[in-house]
mmCIF file of C-alpha atoms in Angstrom:
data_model
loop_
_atom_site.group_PDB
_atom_site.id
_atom_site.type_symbol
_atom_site.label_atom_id
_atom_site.label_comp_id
_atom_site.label_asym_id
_atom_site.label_seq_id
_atom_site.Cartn_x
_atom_site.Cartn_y
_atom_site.Cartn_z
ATOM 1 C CA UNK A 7 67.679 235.823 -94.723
ATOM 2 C CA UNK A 8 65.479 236.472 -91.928
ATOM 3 C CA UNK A 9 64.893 233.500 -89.820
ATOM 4 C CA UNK A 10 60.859 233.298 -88.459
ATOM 5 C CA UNK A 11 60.697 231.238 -85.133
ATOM 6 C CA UNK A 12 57.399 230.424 -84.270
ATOM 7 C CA UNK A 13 56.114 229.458 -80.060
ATOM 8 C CA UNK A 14 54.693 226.833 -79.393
ATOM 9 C CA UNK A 15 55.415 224.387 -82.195
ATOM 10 C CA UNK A 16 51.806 223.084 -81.541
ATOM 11 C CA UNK A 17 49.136 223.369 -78.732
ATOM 12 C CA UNK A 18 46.038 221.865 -77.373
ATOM 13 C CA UNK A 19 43.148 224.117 -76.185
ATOM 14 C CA UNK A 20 39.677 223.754 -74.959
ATOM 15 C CA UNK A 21 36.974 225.243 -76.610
ATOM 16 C CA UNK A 22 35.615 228.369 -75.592
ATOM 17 C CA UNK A 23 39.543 229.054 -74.392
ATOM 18 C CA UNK A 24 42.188 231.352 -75.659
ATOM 19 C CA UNK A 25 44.865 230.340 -77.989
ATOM 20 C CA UNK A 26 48.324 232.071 -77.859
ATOM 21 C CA UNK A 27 51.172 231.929 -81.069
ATOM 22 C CA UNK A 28 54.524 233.467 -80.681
ATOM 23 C CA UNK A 29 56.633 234.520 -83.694
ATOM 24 C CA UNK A 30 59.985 236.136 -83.356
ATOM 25 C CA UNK A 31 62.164 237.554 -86.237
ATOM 26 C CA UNK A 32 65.632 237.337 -86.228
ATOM 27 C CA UNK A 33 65.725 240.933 -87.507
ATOM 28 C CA UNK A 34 63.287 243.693 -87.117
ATOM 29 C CA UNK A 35 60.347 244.025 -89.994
ATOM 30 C CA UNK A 36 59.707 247.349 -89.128
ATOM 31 C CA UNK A 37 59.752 249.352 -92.449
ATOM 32 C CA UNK A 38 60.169 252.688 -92.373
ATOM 33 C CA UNK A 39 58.385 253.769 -95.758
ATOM 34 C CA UNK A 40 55.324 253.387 -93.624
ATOM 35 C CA UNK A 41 56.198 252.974 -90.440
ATOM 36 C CA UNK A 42 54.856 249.562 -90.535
ATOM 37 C CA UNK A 43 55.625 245.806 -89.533
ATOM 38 C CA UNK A 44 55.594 243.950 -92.110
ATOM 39 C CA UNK A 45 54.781 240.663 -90.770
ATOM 40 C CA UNK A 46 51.774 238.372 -92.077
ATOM 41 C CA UNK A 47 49.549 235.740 -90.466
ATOM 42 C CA UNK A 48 47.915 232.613 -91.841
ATOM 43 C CA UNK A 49 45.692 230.183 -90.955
ATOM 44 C CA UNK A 50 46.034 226.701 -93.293
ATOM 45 C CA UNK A 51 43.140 223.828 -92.859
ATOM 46 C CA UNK A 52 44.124 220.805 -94.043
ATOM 47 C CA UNK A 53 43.896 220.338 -97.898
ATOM 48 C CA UNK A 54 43.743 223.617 -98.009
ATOM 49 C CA UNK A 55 45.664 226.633 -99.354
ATOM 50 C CA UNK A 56 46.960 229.572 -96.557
ATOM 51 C CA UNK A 57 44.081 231.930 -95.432
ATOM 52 C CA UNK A 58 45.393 235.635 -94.984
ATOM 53 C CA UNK A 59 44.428 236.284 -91.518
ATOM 54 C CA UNK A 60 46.804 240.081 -90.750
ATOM 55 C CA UNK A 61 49.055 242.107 -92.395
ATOM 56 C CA UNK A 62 51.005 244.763 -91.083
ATOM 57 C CA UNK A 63 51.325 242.552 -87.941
ATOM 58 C CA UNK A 64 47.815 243.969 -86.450
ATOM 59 C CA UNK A 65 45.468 244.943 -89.915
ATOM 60 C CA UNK A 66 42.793 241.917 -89.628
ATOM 61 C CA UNK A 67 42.041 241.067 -93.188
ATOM 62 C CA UNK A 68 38.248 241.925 -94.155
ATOM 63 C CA UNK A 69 35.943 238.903 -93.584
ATOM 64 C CA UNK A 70 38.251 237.584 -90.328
ATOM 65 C CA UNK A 71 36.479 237.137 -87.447
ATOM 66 C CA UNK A 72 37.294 239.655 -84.721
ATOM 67 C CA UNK A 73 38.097 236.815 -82.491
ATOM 68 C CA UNK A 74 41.413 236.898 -84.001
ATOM 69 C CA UNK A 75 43.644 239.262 -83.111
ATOM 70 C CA UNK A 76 47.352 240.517 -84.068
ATOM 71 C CA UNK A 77 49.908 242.494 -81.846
ATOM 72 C CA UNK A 78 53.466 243.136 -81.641
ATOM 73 C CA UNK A 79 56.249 245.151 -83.362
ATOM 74 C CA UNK A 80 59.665 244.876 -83.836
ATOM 75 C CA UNK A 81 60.723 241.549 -83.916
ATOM 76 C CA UNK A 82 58.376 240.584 -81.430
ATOM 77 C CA UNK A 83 54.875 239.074 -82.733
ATOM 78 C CA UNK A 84 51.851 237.356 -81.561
ATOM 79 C CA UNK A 85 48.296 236.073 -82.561
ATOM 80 C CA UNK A 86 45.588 235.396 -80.378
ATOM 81 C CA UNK A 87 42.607 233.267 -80.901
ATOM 82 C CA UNK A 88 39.520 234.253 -78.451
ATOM 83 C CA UNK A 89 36.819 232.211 -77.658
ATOM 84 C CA UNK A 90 38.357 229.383 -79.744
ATOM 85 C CA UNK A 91 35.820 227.388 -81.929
ATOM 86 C CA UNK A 92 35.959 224.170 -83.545
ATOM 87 C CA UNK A 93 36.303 225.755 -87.059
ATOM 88 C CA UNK A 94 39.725 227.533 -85.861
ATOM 89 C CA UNK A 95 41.562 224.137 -85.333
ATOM 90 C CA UNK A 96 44.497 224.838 -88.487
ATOM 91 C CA UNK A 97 48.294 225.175 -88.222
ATOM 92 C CA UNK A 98 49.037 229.289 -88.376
ATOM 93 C CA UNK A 99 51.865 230.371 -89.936
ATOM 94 C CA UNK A 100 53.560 234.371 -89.574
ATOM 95 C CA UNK A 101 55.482 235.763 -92.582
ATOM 96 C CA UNK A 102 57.766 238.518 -92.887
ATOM 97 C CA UNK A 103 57.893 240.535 -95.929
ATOM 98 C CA UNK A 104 60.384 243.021 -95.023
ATOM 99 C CA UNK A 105 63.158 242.135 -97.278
ATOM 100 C CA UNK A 106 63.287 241.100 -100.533
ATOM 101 C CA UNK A 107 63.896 237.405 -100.002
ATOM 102 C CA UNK A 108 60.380 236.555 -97.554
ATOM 103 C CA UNK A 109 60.343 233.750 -95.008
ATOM 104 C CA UNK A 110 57.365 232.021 -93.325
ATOM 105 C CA UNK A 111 57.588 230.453 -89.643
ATOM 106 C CA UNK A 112 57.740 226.945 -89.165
ATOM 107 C CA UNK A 113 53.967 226.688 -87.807
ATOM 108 C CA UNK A 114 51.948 226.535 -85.313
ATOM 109 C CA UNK A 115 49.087 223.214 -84.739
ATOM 110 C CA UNK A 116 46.555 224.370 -83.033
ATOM 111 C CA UNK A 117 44.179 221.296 -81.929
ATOM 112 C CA UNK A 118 41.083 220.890 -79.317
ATOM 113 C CA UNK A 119 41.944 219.636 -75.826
ATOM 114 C CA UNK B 2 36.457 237.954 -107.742
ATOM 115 C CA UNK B 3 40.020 237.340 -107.276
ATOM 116 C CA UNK B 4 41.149 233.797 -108.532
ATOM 117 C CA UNK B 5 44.143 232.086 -109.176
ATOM 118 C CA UNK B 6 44.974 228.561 -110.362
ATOM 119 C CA UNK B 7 48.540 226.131 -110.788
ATOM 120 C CA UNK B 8 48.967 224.433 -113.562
ATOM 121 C CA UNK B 9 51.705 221.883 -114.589
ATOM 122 C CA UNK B 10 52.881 218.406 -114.754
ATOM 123 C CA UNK B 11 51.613 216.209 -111.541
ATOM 124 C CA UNK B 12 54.899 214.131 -112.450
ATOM 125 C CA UNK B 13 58.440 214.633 -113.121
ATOM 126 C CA UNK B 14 61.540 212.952 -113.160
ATOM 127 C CA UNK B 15 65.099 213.588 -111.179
ATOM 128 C CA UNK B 16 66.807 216.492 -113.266
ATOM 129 C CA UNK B 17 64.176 217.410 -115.351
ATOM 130 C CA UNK B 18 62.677 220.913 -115.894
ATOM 131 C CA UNK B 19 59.255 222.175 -113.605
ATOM 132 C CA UNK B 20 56.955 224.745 -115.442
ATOM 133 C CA UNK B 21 54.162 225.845 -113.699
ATOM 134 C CA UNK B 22 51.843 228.320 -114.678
ATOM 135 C CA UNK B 23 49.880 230.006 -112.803
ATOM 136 C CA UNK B 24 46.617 232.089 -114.327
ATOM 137 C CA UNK B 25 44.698 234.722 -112.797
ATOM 138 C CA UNK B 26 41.823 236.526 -113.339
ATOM 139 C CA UNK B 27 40.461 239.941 -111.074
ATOM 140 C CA UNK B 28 43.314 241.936 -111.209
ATOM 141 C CA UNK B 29 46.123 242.561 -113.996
ATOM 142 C CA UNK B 30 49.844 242.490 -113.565
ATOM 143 C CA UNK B 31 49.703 245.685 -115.481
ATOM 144 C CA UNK B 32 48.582 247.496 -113.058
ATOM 145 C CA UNK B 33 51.126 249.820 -110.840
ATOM 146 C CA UNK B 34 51.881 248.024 -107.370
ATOM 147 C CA UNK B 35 50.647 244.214 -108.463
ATOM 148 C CA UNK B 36 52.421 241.533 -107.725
ATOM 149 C CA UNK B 37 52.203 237.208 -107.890
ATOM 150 C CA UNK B 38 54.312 235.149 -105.865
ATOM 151 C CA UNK B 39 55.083 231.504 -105.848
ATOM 152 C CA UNK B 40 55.058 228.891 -102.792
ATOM 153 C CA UNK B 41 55.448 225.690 -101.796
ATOM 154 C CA UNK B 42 54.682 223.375 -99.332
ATOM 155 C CA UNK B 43 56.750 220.013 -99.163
ATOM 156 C CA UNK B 44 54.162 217.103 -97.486
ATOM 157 C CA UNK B 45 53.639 217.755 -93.843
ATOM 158 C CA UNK B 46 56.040 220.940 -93.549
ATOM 159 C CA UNK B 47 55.758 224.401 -93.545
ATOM 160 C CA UNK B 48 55.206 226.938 -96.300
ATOM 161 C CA UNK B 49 58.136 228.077 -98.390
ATOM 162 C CA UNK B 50 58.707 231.072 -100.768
ATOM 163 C CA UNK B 51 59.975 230.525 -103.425
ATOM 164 C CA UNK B 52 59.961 233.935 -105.907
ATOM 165 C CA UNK B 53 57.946 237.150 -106.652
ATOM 166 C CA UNK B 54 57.277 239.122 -110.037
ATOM 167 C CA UNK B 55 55.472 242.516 -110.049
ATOM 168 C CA UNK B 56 54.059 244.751 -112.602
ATOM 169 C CA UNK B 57 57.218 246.283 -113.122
ATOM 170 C CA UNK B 58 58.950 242.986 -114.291
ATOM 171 C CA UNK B 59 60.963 243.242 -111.211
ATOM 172 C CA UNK B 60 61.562 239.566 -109.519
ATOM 173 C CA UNK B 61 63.099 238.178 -106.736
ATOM 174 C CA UNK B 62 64.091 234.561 -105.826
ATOM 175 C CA UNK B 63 64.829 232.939 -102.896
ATOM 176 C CA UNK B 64 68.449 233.059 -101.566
ATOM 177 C CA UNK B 65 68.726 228.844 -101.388
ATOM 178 C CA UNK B 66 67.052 228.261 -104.877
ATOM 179 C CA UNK B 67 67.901 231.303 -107.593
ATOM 180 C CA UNK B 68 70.421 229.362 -109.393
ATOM 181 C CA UNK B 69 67.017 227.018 -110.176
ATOM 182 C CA UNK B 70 64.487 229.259 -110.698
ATOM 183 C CA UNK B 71 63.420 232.017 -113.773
ATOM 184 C CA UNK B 72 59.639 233.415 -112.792
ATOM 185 C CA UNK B 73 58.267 235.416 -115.612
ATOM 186 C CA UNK B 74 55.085 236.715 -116.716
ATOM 187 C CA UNK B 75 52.732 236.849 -119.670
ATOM 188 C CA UNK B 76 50.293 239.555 -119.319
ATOM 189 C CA UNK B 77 47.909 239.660 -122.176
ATOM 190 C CA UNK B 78 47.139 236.104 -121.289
ATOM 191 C CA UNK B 79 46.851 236.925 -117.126
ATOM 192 C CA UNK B 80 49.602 234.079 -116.473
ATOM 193 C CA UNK B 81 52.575 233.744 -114.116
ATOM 194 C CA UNK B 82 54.945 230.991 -114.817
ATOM 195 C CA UNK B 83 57.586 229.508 -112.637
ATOM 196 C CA UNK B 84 60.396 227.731 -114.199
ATOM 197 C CA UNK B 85 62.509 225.652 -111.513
ATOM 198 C CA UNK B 86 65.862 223.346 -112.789
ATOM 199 C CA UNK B 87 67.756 220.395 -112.038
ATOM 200 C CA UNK B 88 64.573 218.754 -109.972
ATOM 201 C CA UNK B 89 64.743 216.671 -107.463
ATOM 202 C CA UNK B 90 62.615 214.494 -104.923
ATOM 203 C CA UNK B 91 63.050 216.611 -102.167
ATOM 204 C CA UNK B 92 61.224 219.201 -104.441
ATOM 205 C CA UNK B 93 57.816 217.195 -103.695
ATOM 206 C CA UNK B 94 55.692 219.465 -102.924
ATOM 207 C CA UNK B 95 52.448 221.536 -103.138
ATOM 208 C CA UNK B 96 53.249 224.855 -105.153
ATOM 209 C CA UNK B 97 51.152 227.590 -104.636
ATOM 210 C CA UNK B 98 50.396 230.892 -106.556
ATOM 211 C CA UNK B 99 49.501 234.231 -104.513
ATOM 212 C CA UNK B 100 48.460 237.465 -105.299
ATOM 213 C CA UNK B 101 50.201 240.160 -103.372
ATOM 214 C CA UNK B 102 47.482 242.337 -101.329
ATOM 215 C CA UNK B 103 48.690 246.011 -101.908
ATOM 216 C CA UNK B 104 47.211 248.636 -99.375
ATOM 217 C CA UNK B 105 47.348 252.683 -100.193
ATOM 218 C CA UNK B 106 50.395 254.345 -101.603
ATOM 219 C CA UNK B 107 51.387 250.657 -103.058
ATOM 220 C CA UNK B 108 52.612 249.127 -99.603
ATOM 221 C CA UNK B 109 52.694 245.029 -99.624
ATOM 222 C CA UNK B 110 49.969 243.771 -97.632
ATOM 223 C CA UNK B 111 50.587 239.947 -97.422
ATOM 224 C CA UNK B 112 49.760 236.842 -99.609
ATOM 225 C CA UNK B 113 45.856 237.759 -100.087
ATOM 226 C CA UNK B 114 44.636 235.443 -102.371
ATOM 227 C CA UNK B 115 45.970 231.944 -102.903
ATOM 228 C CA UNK B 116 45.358 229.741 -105.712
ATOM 229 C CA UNK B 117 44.593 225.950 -104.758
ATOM 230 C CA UNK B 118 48.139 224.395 -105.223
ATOM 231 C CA UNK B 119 49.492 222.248 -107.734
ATOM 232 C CA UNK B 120 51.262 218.954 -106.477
ATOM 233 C CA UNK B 121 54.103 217.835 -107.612
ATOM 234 C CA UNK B 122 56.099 214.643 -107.456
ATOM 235 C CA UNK B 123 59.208 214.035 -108.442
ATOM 236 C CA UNK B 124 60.131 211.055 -109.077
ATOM 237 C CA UNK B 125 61.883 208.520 -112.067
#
């Protein structure tokens, strides 16, 4: 199975600051029926279910604020929170969906210095 | 609207069965491309996937648990169900139904709608 390794494991910002996640696969999601990464993001509130935040690594779902914002490829990932709000503070989790058995990350806390 | 919702025991006991259903409404399973997946979430840790079904019947499992798990899927009744064997407490957790988001030409596009989760304990 791919293994997901999310960076940091959690992380304190200010408001009004910028929030950085890493997520590394151990294999590369690139697929090449679409030349696409197929790598998800997810933002989970507590006592709440995930929120699709990206697919394809860098597709923002509709609805998701533009302060959000996907990058990468390969094996390399990473999702960056602009501007951050109070209403952002949620643990993020990346997915790949590559192969036929999917794996999430581990998460990521993100909390308000 | 897209909805989805678990339903199942709240309780169950060390070796006993888990059936979960999970029914949906919004889309149909019939449909070429569709697909429902199950998650979980054990208290305080990360997500977990646990199997897929699409509209052509074809499932997958994950590698750790498919000696314990059967997903199938009813479609005149717009269900999903989740079968999981041989329980045990470290199988507390949250389970979650998800519909599949499928983009143009029928390409996966994440986990786009998520039902609220179904908790379950298991305990004697």
């Amino acid at each position: 199975d791919i293994v997901m390794t999310q960076s940091p494991d959690s992380l304190s910002v200010s408001l009004g600051e910028r929030a950085t996640i890493n997520c590394r696969s151990s294999q590369g999601l690139l697929h090449r029926s679409n030349n696409k990464n197929y790598l998800a993001w997810y933002q989970q509130k507590p006592g709440q279910p995930p929120k699709l935040l990206f697919y394809w690594a860098t597709s923002r779902k509709s609805g998701v604020s533009d302060r959000f914002s996907g990058s990468g490829s390969g094996s390399d990932f990473t999702l960056t929170i602009s501007d951050l709000r109070a209403e952002d503070v949620a643990v993020y989790y990346c997915q790949q969906y590559k192969t036929i058995s999917w794996t999430f990350g581990q998460g990521t806390k993100v909390e308000l210095k | 609207q897209v909805t989805l919702r678990e339903s199942g025991p709240a309780l169950v006991k060390p070796t006993q069965t888990l059936t979960l259903t999970c029914t949906f409404s919004g889309f149909s399973l019939t449909t070429r491309g569709m697909c429902v997946a199950w998650i979980r979430q054990s208290p305080g840790k990360a997500l977990e996937w646990l199997a897929h079904i699409d509209w052509n019947d074809d499932k997958e499992y994950s590698t750790s648990l498919k000696t314990r798990l059967t997903i199938s899927k009813d479609t005149s009744k717009n269900q999903v169900v989740l079968r999981m064997t041989k329980m045990d407490p470290v199988d507390t957790a949250t389970y979650y139904c998800a519909r599949v988001g499928v983009e143009a030409h029928g390409y996966y596009a994440g986990l786009d709608y998520w039902g609220q989760g179904s908790l379950v304990t298991v305990s004697s």
